[in-house]
């Protein structure tokens, strides 16, 4: 099965992406061309027409090459006929042939965990969600909106060496999207965070720091900028910050193409899923 999408098929696949997930065709084309990249976009076809899409974004984890599956969708009139299952199998075979050790993905809703489990994926990359009040500290200082794509890549390597790591183009796509959605970055020499402000709370979609004290300093600096008095933190389940607080939630899944390897301490966030 020839499942690698051809460049001339990208406009049709971008329209399928928009029809399924919303947004603009410009964003969809950026996903195909930049986030995944030519050669990493897979399509199912019927009578020469594209009927399903799967982006296999290049990533690494624990020194192994792999793929992050993103934008999986099937044309409505073809759903329920096994088209996506066939496409996932074909893409997996191609990626394994290229030397990939795994594929990871983030189910968009709870029922999809079962869907992907039946196709060889298992739960991984859980996150821990907790809420903390943030005290008013007039002396709290940090830098804001200074994290670049290259900087985020370096910060991840420092604070989350077991993270599913994108390439430079992937980090650029993610951070460009997040800033366009209104995210704020806060950074000190002891950690960093990325958050959205909503009402009187800050939602940290990523937070790393050398200690609880350093994390609190980031939260207090963010309060000085936003006046928000509460923070909702989304942490990797294995992160050491604020141990014992919050509840674990299923987040990502992984499928091994060859020998399984230990991913209990692995981390995956901010994969253009806008969670």
Coordinates of N, CA and C in Angstrom, one line a residue, residues 33-273:
X33 N 3.3 20.7 6.1 CA 4.5 21.1 5.5 C 5.6 21.3 6.6
X34 N 5.3 21.8 7.7 CA 6.3 22.2 8.7 C 6.3 21.3 9.9
X35 N 5.2 21.1 10.6 CA 5.1 20.3 11.8 C 5.5 18.8 11.5
X36 N 4.9 18.2 10.5 CA 5.2 16.9 10.0 C 6.3 16.9 9.0
X37 N 6.1 17.6 7.9 CA 7.1 17.6 6.9 C 6.8 16.6 5.8
X38 N 7.2 16.9 4.6 CA 7.0 16.1 3.4 C 7.7 14.7 3.7
X39 N 7.0 13.6 3.4 CA 7.5 12.3 3.6 C 7.0 11.7 4.9
X40 N 6.4 12.6 5.8 CA 5.9 12.1 7.1 C 4.3 12.3 7.2
X41 N 3.7 12.6 6.0 CA 2.3 12.7 6.0 C 1.8 11.4 5.2
X42 N 0.8 10.7 5.8 CA 0.3 9.5 5.2 C -1.2 9.7 4.9
X43 N -1.6 9.1 3.8 CA -3.0 9.2 3.3 C -3.5 7.9 2.8
X44 N -4.8 7.6 3.1 CA -5.5 6.5 2.4 C -6.2 7.1 1.2
X45 N -6.4 6.2 0.2 CA -7.0 6.7 -1.0 C -8.1 5.7 -1.5
X46 N -9.1 6.2 -2.1 CA -10.1 5.4 -2.8 C -10.4 6.0 -4.1
X47 N -10.3 5.2 -5.1 CA -10.5 5.7 -6.5 C -9.7 7.0 -6.8
X48 N -8.5 7.0 -6.2 CA -7.6 8.1 -6.4 C -7.8 9.3 -5.5
X49 N -8.9 9.3 -4.7 CA -9.2 10.4 -3.8 C -8.7 10.1 -2.4
X50 N -8.2 11.1 -1.7 CA -7.7 10.9 -0.3 C -8.9 10.8 0.6
X51 N -8.9 9.8 1.4 CA -10.1 9.5 2.3 C -9.7 9.6 3.8
X52 N -8.4 9.6 4.1 CA -7.9 9.6 5.5 C -6.5 10.2 5.6
X53 N -6.2 10.7 6.7 CA -5.0 11.5 7.0 C -4.4 11.0 8.3
X54 N -3.0 10.9 8.3 CA -2.3 10.6 9.5 C -0.9 11.4 9.3
X55 N -0.6 12.3 10.3 CA 0.7 12.9 10.3 C 1.6 12.2 11.3
X56 N 2.8 11.8 10.8 CA 3.7 11.1 11.7 C 4.9 12.0 11.9
X57 N 4.8 12.9 12.9 CA 5.8 13.9 13.2 C 7.0 13.3 13.8
X58 N 8.2 13.6 13.3 CA 9.4 13.0 13.8 C 9.7 13.4 15.2
X59 N 10.0 12.5 16.1 CA 10.3 12.8 17.5 C 11.4 11.8 17.9
X60 N 11.9 12.0 19.1 CA 12.8 11.1 19.8 C 12.4 10.9 21.2
X61 N 12.7 9.7 21.8 CA 12.4 9.4 23.2 C 13.4 8.4 23.7
X62 N 14.1 8.8 24.8 CA 15.1 7.9 25.3 C 16.2 7.5 24.3
X63 N 16.6 8.4 23.4 CA 17.6 8.1 22.4 C 17.1 7.3 21.2
X64 N 15.8 7.1 21.1 CA 15.2 6.3 20.1 C 14.4 7.2 19.1
X65 N 14.5 6.9 17.8 CA 13.7 7.6 16.9 C 12.2 7.1 16.9
X66 N 11.3 8.0 16.7 CA 9.9 7.6 16.7 C 9.0 8.6 15.9
X67 N 7.8 8.5 16.1 CA 6.8 9.4 15.5 C 5.7 9.7 16.5
X68 N 5.2 11.0 16.3 CA 4.1 11.4 17.1 C 2.9 11.5 16.1
X69 N 1.9 10.7 16.3 CA 0.8 10.7 15.4 C -0.1 11.9 15.7
X70 N -0.4 12.7 14.7 CA -1.2 13.9 14.9 C -2.2 14.1 13.7
X71 N -3.4 14.6 14.0 CA -4.3 15.0 12.9 C -4.9 13.7 12.2
X72 N -5.1 12.7 13.0 CA -5.7 11.5 12.4 C -7.2 11.7 12.1
X73 N -7.6 11.5 10.9 CA -9.0 11.7 10.6 C -9.4 11.0 9.3
X74 N -10.6 10.6 9.2 CA -11.2 9.9 8.1 C -12.3 10.7 7.5
X75 N -12.5 10.7 6.2 CA -13.6 11.4 5.6 C -14.9 10.8 6.2
X76 N -15.9 11.6 6.5 CA -17.1 11.1 7.2 C -17.8 9.9 6.5
X77 N -17.8 9.9 5.2 CA -18.5 8.8 4.5 C -17.7 7.5 4.5
X78 N -16.5 7.6 5.0 CA -15.6 6.4 5.0 C -15.4 5.8 6.4
X79 N -16.0 6.5 7.4 CA -15.7 6.1 8.8 C -16.5 4.8 9.1
X80 N -15.8 4.0 10.0 CA -16.4 2.8 10.4 C -16.1 1.6 9.5
X81 N -15.3 1.9 8.4 CA -15.0 0.8 7.4 C -13.6 0.3 7.6
X82 N -12.9 0.7 8.7 CA -11.6 0.2 8.9 C -10.5 0.9 8.1
X83 N -10.8 2.1 7.5 CA -9.9 2.8 6.7 C -8.7 3.3 7.6
X84 N -9.0 3.9 8.8 CA -7.9 4.4 9.6 C -7.1 3.3 10.2
X85 N -7.7 2.1 10.5 CA -6.9 1.0 11.0 C -5.9 0.5 10.0
X86 N -6.3 0.4 8.7 CA -5.5 0.0 7.6 C -4.3 1.0 7.4
X87 N -4.7 2.3 7.5 CA -3.7 3.4 7.3 C -2.7 3.4 8.4
X88 N -3.1 3.2 9.7 CA -2.2 3.1 10.8 C -1.2 1.9 10.7
X89 N -1.8 0.8 10.2 CA -0.9 -0.4 10.0 C 0.1 -0.1 9.0
X90 N -0.3 0.5 7.9 CA 0.6 0.7 6.8 C 1.7 1.8 7.2
X91 N 1.3 2.8 7.9 CA 2.2 3.8 8.3 C 3.2 3.3 9.3
X92 N 2.7 2.4 10.2 CA 3.6 1.8 11.2 C 4.6 0.9 10.6
X93 N 4.2 0.2 9.5 CA 5.2 -0.7 8.8 C 6.3 0.2 8.1
X94 N 5.8 1.3 7.5 CA 6.8 2.2 6.8 C 7.7 2.8 7.8
X95 N 7.2 3.3 9.0 CA 8.1 3.9 10.0 C 9.0 2.9 10.6
X96 N 8.6 1.7 10.9 CA 9.5 0.7 11.4 C 10.6 0.4 10.4
X97 N 10.2 0.3 9.1 CA 11.2 0.1 8.1 C 12.3 1.2 8.0
X98 N 11.9 2.4 8.4 CA 12.8 3.6 8.4 C 13.7 3.6 9.7
X99 N 13.3 2.7 10.7 CA 14.1 2.6 11.9 C 13.4 3.2 13.1
X100 N 12.2 3.6 13.0 CA 11.4 4.1 14.1 C 11.2 3.0 15.1
X101 N 11.3 3.3 16.4 CA 11.1 2.3 17.5 C 9.7 2.4 18.1
X102 N 9.0 3.5 17.8 CA 7.7 3.7 18.5 C 6.9 4.7 17.8
X103 N 5.6 4.8 18.1 CA 4.7 5.9 17.8 C 4.0 6.3 19.0
X104 N 3.8 7.6 19.2 CA 3.0 8.1 20.4 C 1.9 8.9 19.9
X105 N 0.8 9.1 20.7 CA -0.3 9.9 20.3 C -1.0 10.3 21.5
X106 N -1.9 11.3 21.3 CA -2.8 11.8 22.4 C -4.2 11.7 22.0
X107 N -5.0 10.7 22.6 CA -6.4 10.6 22.2 C -7.1 11.9 22.5
X108 N -8.0 12.3 21.6 CA -8.8 13.5 21.8 C -9.9 13.4 22.8
X109 N -10.3 12.2 23.1 CA -11.4 12.0 24.1 C -11.2 10.6 24.7
X110 N -12.0 10.3 25.8 CA -11.9 9.1 26.5 C -12.2 7.8 25.7
X111 N -13.2 7.8 24.8 CA -13.5 6.6 24.0 C -12.3 6.2 23.1
X112 N -11.6 7.2 22.7 CA -10.5 6.9 21.7 C -9.3 6.1 22.4
X113 N -9.2 6.1 23.7 CA -8.2 5.3 24.4 C -8.5 3.8 24.0
X114 N -9.7 3.4 24.1 CA -10.1 2.0 23.7 C -9.8 1.8 22.2
X115 N -10.2 2.8 21.4 CA -10.0 2.6 19.9 C -8.5 2.3 19.6
X116 N -7.6 3.1 20.2 CA -6.2 3.0 20.0 C -5.6 1.8 20.7
X117 N -6.1 1.4 21.8 CA -5.6 0.2 22.5 C -5.9 -1.1 21.6
X118 N -7.0 -1.1 20.9 CA -7.2 -2.2 20.0 C -6.3 -2.2 18.8
X119 N -5.6 -1.2 18.6 CA -4.6 -1.1 17.5 C -3.2 -1.0 18.0
X120 N -2.9 -1.6 19.1 CA -1.6 -1.8 19.6 C -1.0 -0.8 20.5
X121 N -1.7 0.3 20.9 CA -1.2 1.3 21.7 C -1.5 1.0 23.2
X122 N -0.7 1.5 24.1 CA -0.9 1.4 25.5 C -0.8 2.7 26.2
X123 N -1.4 2.9 27.4 CA -1.4 4.2 28.0 C 0.0 4.5 28.5
X124 N 0.3 5.8 28.4 CA 1.6 6.3 28.9 C 1.5 7.8 29.1
X125 N 2.5 8.4 29.6 CA 2.6 9.9 29.7 C 1.4 10.5 30.5
X126 N 1.1 9.9 31.6 CA 0.0 10.5 32.4 C 0.4 11.9 32.9
X127 N -0.6 12.7 33.2 CA -0.3 14.0 33.8 C -1.0 14.2 35.1
X128 N -0.5 15.0 35.9 CA -1.1 15.3 37.3 C -1.6 16.7 37.3
X129 N -2.8 16.9 37.7 CA -3.4 18.2 37.7 C -3.7 18.7 39.1
X130 N -3.3 19.8 39.5 CA -3.6 20.3 40.8 C -3.8 21.8 40.8
X131 N -4.5 22.3 41.8 CA -4.8 23.7 41.9 C -4.1 24.3 43.2
X132 N -3.5 25.5 43.0 CA -2.8 26.1 44.2 C -3.1 27.6 44.2
X133 N -3.4 28.1 45.4 CA -3.5 29.5 45.6 C -2.1 30.1 45.5
X134 N -2.0 31.3 45.0 CA -0.7 32.0 44.8 C -0.7 33.3 45.6
X135 N 0.3 33.4 46.5 CA 0.3 34.5 47.4 C 0.8 35.8 46.7
X136 N 0.5 36.9 47.2 CA 1.0 38.2 46.6 C 2.4 38.5 47.1
X137 N 3.3 38.4 46.2 CA 4.7 38.7 46.6 C 5.3 39.8 45.7
X138 N 5.3 41.0 46.2 CA 5.7 42.2 45.4 C 7.1 42.1 44.9
X139 N 7.9 41.3 45.6 CA 9.4 41.2 45.2 C 9.6 40.1 44.2
X140 N 8.6 39.3 43.8 CA 8.8 38.2 42.9 C 9.2 38.8 41.5
X141 N 10.3 38.2 40.9 CA 10.7 38.7 39.6 C 11.0 37.6 38.6
X142 N 10.7 37.8 37.4 CA 11.0 36.8 36.3 C 11.0 37.5 35.0
X143 N 11.4 36.8 34.0 CA 11.3 37.3 32.6 C 10.1 36.7 31.9
X144 N 9.4 37.5 31.1 CA 8.2 37.0 30.4 C 8.3 37.0 28.9
X145 N 7.7 36.0 28.3 CA 7.6 36.0 26.8 C 9.0 36.0 26.2
X146 N 10.0 35.4 26.8 CA 11.3 35.4 26.2 C 11.7 34.0 25.7
X147 N 10.8 33.0 25.9 CA 11.2 31.6 25.5 C 10.9 31.5 24.0
X148 N 12.0 31.1 23.3 CA 11.9 30.9 21.9 C 11.8 29.4 21.6
X149 N 11.6 29.0 20.4 CA 11.6 27.6 20.0 C 12.9 26.9 20.4
X150 N 14.0 27.5 20.0 CA 15.3 27.0 20.4 C 15.5 26.9 21.9
X151 N 15.0 28.0 22.6 CA 15.1 28.0 24.0 C 14.3 26.9 24.7
X152 N 13.1 26.7 24.1 CA 12.2 25.6 24.7 C 12.9 24.3 24.5
X153 N 13.5 24.1 23.4 CA 14.2 22.8 23.2 C 15.3 22.6 24.2
X154 N 16.1 23.7 24.5 CA 17.1 23.6 25.5 C 16.6 23.4 26.9
X155 N 15.5 24.1 27.2 CA 14.9 23.9 28.5 C 14.4 22.5 28.8
X156 N 13.8 22.0 27.7 CA 13.3 20.6 27.8 C 14.4 19.6 28.1
X157 N 15.5 19.8 27.4 CA 16.7 18.9 27.6 C 17.2 19.0 29.0
X158 N 17.1 20.2 29.6 CA 17.7 20.4 30.9 C 16.7 19.8 32.0
X159 N 15.4 20.1 31.9 CA 14.5 19.8 32.9 C 13.7 18.5 32.7
X160 N 13.6 18.1 31.4 CA 12.8 16.9 31.1 C 13.6 16.0 30.1
X161 N 14.7 15.5 30.5 CA 15.6 14.7 29.5 C 14.9 13.5 29.0
X162 N 13.8 13.0 29.7 CA 13.0 11.8 29.2 C 11.8 12.3 28.5
X163 N 11.8 13.4 27.9 CA 10.6 13.9 27.2 C 10.6 13.4 25.7
X164 N 9.4 13.2 25.2 CA 9.2 13.0 23.8 C 9.6 14.4 23.1
X165 N 10.7 14.3 22.4 CA 11.3 15.6 21.9 C 11.1 15.8 20.4
X166 N 10.6 16.9 20.1 CA 10.4 17.3 18.7 C 11.7 17.8 18.1
X167 N 11.7 17.9 16.7 CA 12.9 18.6 16.1 C 12.6 20.1 16.1
X168 N 13.6 20.8 15.6 CA 13.5 22.3 15.6 C 12.2 22.8 14.9
X169 N 11.9 22.2 13.8 CA 10.7 22.7 13.1 C 9.4 22.4 13.9
X170 N 9.4 21.3 14.6 CA 8.3 21.0 15.5 C 8.1 21.9 16.6
X171 N 9.2 22.3 17.3 CA 9.1 23.2 18.4 C 8.7 24.6 17.9
X172 N 9.2 25.0 16.7 CA 8.8 26.3 16.2 C 7.3 26.3 15.9
X173 N 6.7 25.2 15.4 CA 5.3 25.2 15.1 C 4.5 25.2 16.4
X174 N 4.9 24.5 17.4 CA 4.2 24.5 18.7 C 4.2 25.8 19.3
X175 N 5.4 26.4 19.5 CA 5.5 27.7 20.2 C 4.8 28.8 19.4
X176 N 4.9 28.8 18.1 CA 4.2 29.8 17.3 C 2.7 29.7 17.5
X177 N 2.2 28.5 17.6 CA 0.8 28.3 17.8 C 0.4 28.7 19.2
X178 N 1.2 28.4 20.2 CA 0.8 28.7 21.6 C 0.8 30.3 21.8
X179 N 1.8 30.9 21.3 CA 1.8 32.4 21.4 C 0.7 33.0 20.7
X180 N 0.3 32.5 19.5 CA -0.9 33.0 18.8 C -2.2 32.9 19.6
X181 N -2.2 31.8 20.4 CA -3.4 31.6 21.3 C -3.4 32.4 22.6
X182 N -2.3 33.1 22.8 CA -2.2 34.0 24.0 C -1.5 33.4 25.2
X183 N -0.6 32.4 25.0 CA 0.1 31.9 26.1 C 1.2 32.9 26.5
X184 N 1.6 32.8 27.8 CA 2.6 33.6 28.4 C 3.7 32.7 28.9
X185 N 5.0 33.0 28.6 CA 6.1 32.2 29.2 C 6.7 33.0 30.4
X186 N 7.0 32.3 31.5 CA 7.7 32.9 32.6 C 8.9 32.1 32.9
X187 N 10.0 32.8 33.1 CA 11.3 32.1 33.2 C 12.2 32.8 34.2
X188 N 12.9 32.0 35.0 CA 14.0 32.4 35.8 C 15.2 31.5 35.6
X189 N 16.3 31.7 36.2 CA 17.4 30.8 36.0 C 17.3 29.5 36.8
X190 N 16.1 29.3 37.4 CA 15.8 28.0 38.2 C 14.6 27.3 37.6
X191 N 14.0 27.8 36.5 CA 12.9 27.1 36.0 C 12.1 27.9 35.0
X192 N 11.0 27.4 34.5 CA 10.2 28.1 33.5 C 8.8 27.5 33.5
X193 N 7.9 28.3 33.0 CA 6.5 27.8 32.9 C 5.8 28.5 31.7
X194 N 4.8 27.8 31.2 CA 4.0 28.3 30.1 C 2.5 28.3 30.5
X195 N 1.8 29.4 30.5 CA 0.5 29.5 31.0 C -0.4 30.4 30.2
X196 N -1.7 30.1 30.4 CA -2.8 30.9 29.9 C -3.5 31.6 31.1
X197 N -3.9 32.8 30.9 CA -4.8 33.4 32.0 C -6.2 33.3 31.6
X198 N -7.0 32.9 32.5 CA -8.5 32.8 32.3 C -9.2 33.3 33.5
X199 N -9.8 34.4 33.5 CA -10.5 35.0 34.6 C -9.4 35.3 35.7
X200 N -9.7 34.8 36.9 CA -8.8 35.0 38.0 C -7.8 33.9 38.3
X201 N -7.6 33.0 37.3 CA -6.6 31.9 37.5 C -5.7 31.8 36.3
X202 N -4.6 31.2 36.6 CA -3.6 30.9 35.5 C -3.5 29.4 35.3
X203 N -3.6 29.0 34.1 CA -3.5 27.6 33.8 C -2.1 27.3 33.2
X204 N -1.3 26.6 34.0 CA 0.1 26.3 33.5 C 0.0 25.0 32.8
X205 N 0.2 25.0 31.5 CA 0.3 23.8 30.7 C 1.6 23.1 30.7
X206 N 2.6 23.8 31.2 CA 3.9 23.3 31.5 C 4.6 24.1 32.6
X207 N 5.3 23.4 33.5 CA 6.0 24.0 34.6 C 7.1 23.1 35.0
X208 N 8.3 23.6 35.0 CA 9.5 22.9 35.4 C 10.3 23.8 36.3
X209 N 10.9 23.3 37.4 CA 11.7 24.1 38.3 C 12.6 23.2 39.1
X210 N 13.7 23.7 39.6 CA 14.6 22.9 40.3 C 14.2 22.5 41.7
X211 N 13.1 23.2 42.2 CA 12.6 22.8 43.5 C 11.2 23.4 43.6
X212 N 10.4 23.0 44.7 CA 9.1 23.6 45.0 C 9.3 25.1 45.2
X213 N 10.3 25.5 45.9 CA 10.5 26.9 46.2 C 10.7 27.7 44.9
X214 N 11.5 27.1 44.0 CA 11.7 27.8 42.7 C 10.4 27.8 41.9
X215 N 9.6 26.8 42.0 CA 8.3 26.8 41.2 C 7.4 27.8 41.8
X216 N 7.3 27.9 43.2 CA 6.5 28.9 43.8 C 6.9 30.3 43.4
X217 N 8.2 30.6 43.2 CA 8.7 31.9 42.8 C 8.2 32.2 41.4
X218 N 8.1 31.2 40.5 CA 7.6 31.4 39.2 C 6.1 31.8 39.2
X219 N 5.4 31.1 40.1 CA 3.9 31.3 40.2 C 3.7 32.7 40.8
X220 N 4.5 33.1 41.8 CA 4.3 34.5 42.4 C 4.7 35.6 41.4
X221 N 5.7 35.4 40.6 CA 6.0 36.4 39.5 C 4.9 36.5 38.5
X222 N 4.3 35.3 38.2 CA 3.2 35.3 37.2 C 2.0 36.0 37.8
X223 N 1.8 35.9 39.1 CA 0.7 36.6 39.7 C 0.9 38.1 39.6
X224 N 2.1 38.6 39.8 CA 2.4 40.0 39.7 C 2.1 40.6 38.3
X225 N 2.3 39.7 37.3 CA 2.0 40.2 35.9 C 0.5 40.1 35.6
X226 N -0.2 39.2 36.2 CA -1.6 38.9 35.7 C -2.6 39.3 36.8
X227 N -2.2 39.4 38.0 CA -3.1 39.7 39.2 C -4.0 38.5 39.5
X228 N -3.8 37.3 38.8 CA -4.5 36.1 39.1 C -4.1 35.5 40.4
X229 N -5.0 35.1 41.2 CA -4.7 34.6 42.6 C -4.6 33.1 42.7
X230 N -5.0 32.4 41.6 CA -4.9 30.9 41.7 C -4.3 30.4 40.4
X231 N -3.7 29.2 40.6 CA -3.0 28.6 39.5 C -3.4 27.1 39.4
X232 N -3.7 26.7 38.1 CA -4.0 25.3 37.9 C -2.8 24.7 37.1
X233 N -2.1 23.7 37.7 CA -0.9 23.2 37.2 C -1.1 21.8 36.5
X234 N -0.6 21.7 35.3 CA -0.6 20.4 34.7 C 0.8 19.9 34.6
X235 N 1.2 18.9 35.4 CA 2.5 18.4 35.5 C 2.6 16.9 35.0
X236 N 3.7 16.5 34.5 CA 3.9 15.1 34.2 C 3.8 14.3 35.5
X237 N 3.2 13.1 35.4 CA 2.9 12.3 36.6 C 4.2 12.0 37.4
X238 N 5.3 11.9 36.7 CA 6.6 11.6 37.4 C 7.4 12.8 37.9
X239 N 6.9 14.0 37.6 CA 7.6 15.2 38.0 C 7.6 15.2 39.6
X240 N 8.7 15.8 40.1 CA 8.9 15.8 41.6 C 8.2 17.0 42.2
X241 N 7.8 18.0 41.4 CA 7.2 19.2 42.0 C 5.9 18.9 42.8
X242 N 5.7 19.4 43.9 CA 4.5 19.3 44.7 C 4.0 17.9 44.8
X243 N 4.9 17.0 45.2 CA 4.6 15.6 45.3 C 3.4 15.4 46.3
X244 N 2.5 14.5 45.9 CA 1.4 14.2 46.8 C 0.2 15.1 46.5
X245 N 0.3 16.1 45.7 CA -0.8 17.0 45.4 C -1.4 16.6 44.0
X246 N -2.7 16.8 43.8 CA -3.3 16.6 42.6 C -3.7 15.2 42.2
X247 N -4.3 15.0 41.1 CA -4.8 13.7 40.7 C -4.3 13.4 39.3
X248 N -3.9 12.1 39.1 CA -3.3 11.7 37.8 C -4.5 11.5 36.8
X249 N -4.2 11.9 35.6 CA -5.1 11.7 34.5 C -4.4 11.0 33.3
X250 N -5.1 10.1 32.6 CA -4.6 9.6 31.4 C -4.4 10.7 30.4
X251 N -3.3 10.6 29.6 CA -3.0 11.6 28.7 C -2.6 11.1 27.3
X252 N -1.4 10.4 27.2 CA -0.9 9.9 26.0 C -0.9 8.4 25.9
X253 N -0.5 7.9 24.7 CA -0.4 6.4 24.5 C 0.9 6.2 23.6
X254 N 1.4 5.0 23.7 CA 2.5 4.6 22.9 C 2.4 3.2 22.3
X255 N 2.9 3.0 21.1 CA 3.0 1.7 20.5 C 4.4 1.4 20.1
X256 N 4.9 0.3 20.5 CA 6.3 -0.1 20.2 C 6.3 -0.9 18.9
X257 N 7.2 -0.5 18.0 CA 7.3 -1.3 16.8 C 8.3 -2.5 16.9
X258 N 9.1 -2.4 17.9 CA 10.1 -3.5 18.1 C 10.1 -3.8 19.6
X259 N 11.2 -3.9 20.3 CA 11.2 -4.3 21.7 C 10.7 -3.1 22.5
X260 N 9.8 -3.3 23.5 CA 9.4 -2.3 24.4 C 10.5 -1.8 25.2
X261 N 10.4 -0.5 25.6 CA 11.4 0.0 26.5 C 10.7 0.8 27.6
X262 N 11.4 1.1 28.7 CA 10.8 1.7 29.9 C 10.4 3.1 29.6
X263 N 9.1 3.5 29.7 CA 8.7 4.9 29.6 C 7.9 5.4 30.8
X264 N 8.2 4.7 32.0 CA 7.4 5.1 33.2 C 7.7 6.5 33.6
X265 N 9.0 7.0 33.4 CA 9.3 8.3 33.7 C 9.3 9.3 32.5
X266 N 8.8 8.9 31.4 CA 8.8 9.7 30.2 C 7.7 10.8 30.4
X267 N 7.9 11.8 29.6 CA 7.1 13.0 29.6 C 6.7 13.4 28.2
X268 N 5.4 13.8 28.0 CA 5.0 14.3 26.7 C 3.9 15.4 27.0
X269 N 4.2 16.6 26.5 CA 3.2 17.7 26.6 C 3.5 18.6 25.4
X270 N 2.5 19.5 25.2 CA 2.6 20.6 24.2 C 3.0 20.0 22.8
X271 N 2.2 19.1 22.3 CA 2.4 18.5 21.0 C 1.5 19.0 20.0
X272 N 1.2 20.3 20.0 CA 0.2 21.0 19.1 C -1.2 20.5 19.3
X273 N -1.4 19.9 20.5 CA -2.8 19.4 20.8 C -3.6 20.4 21.5

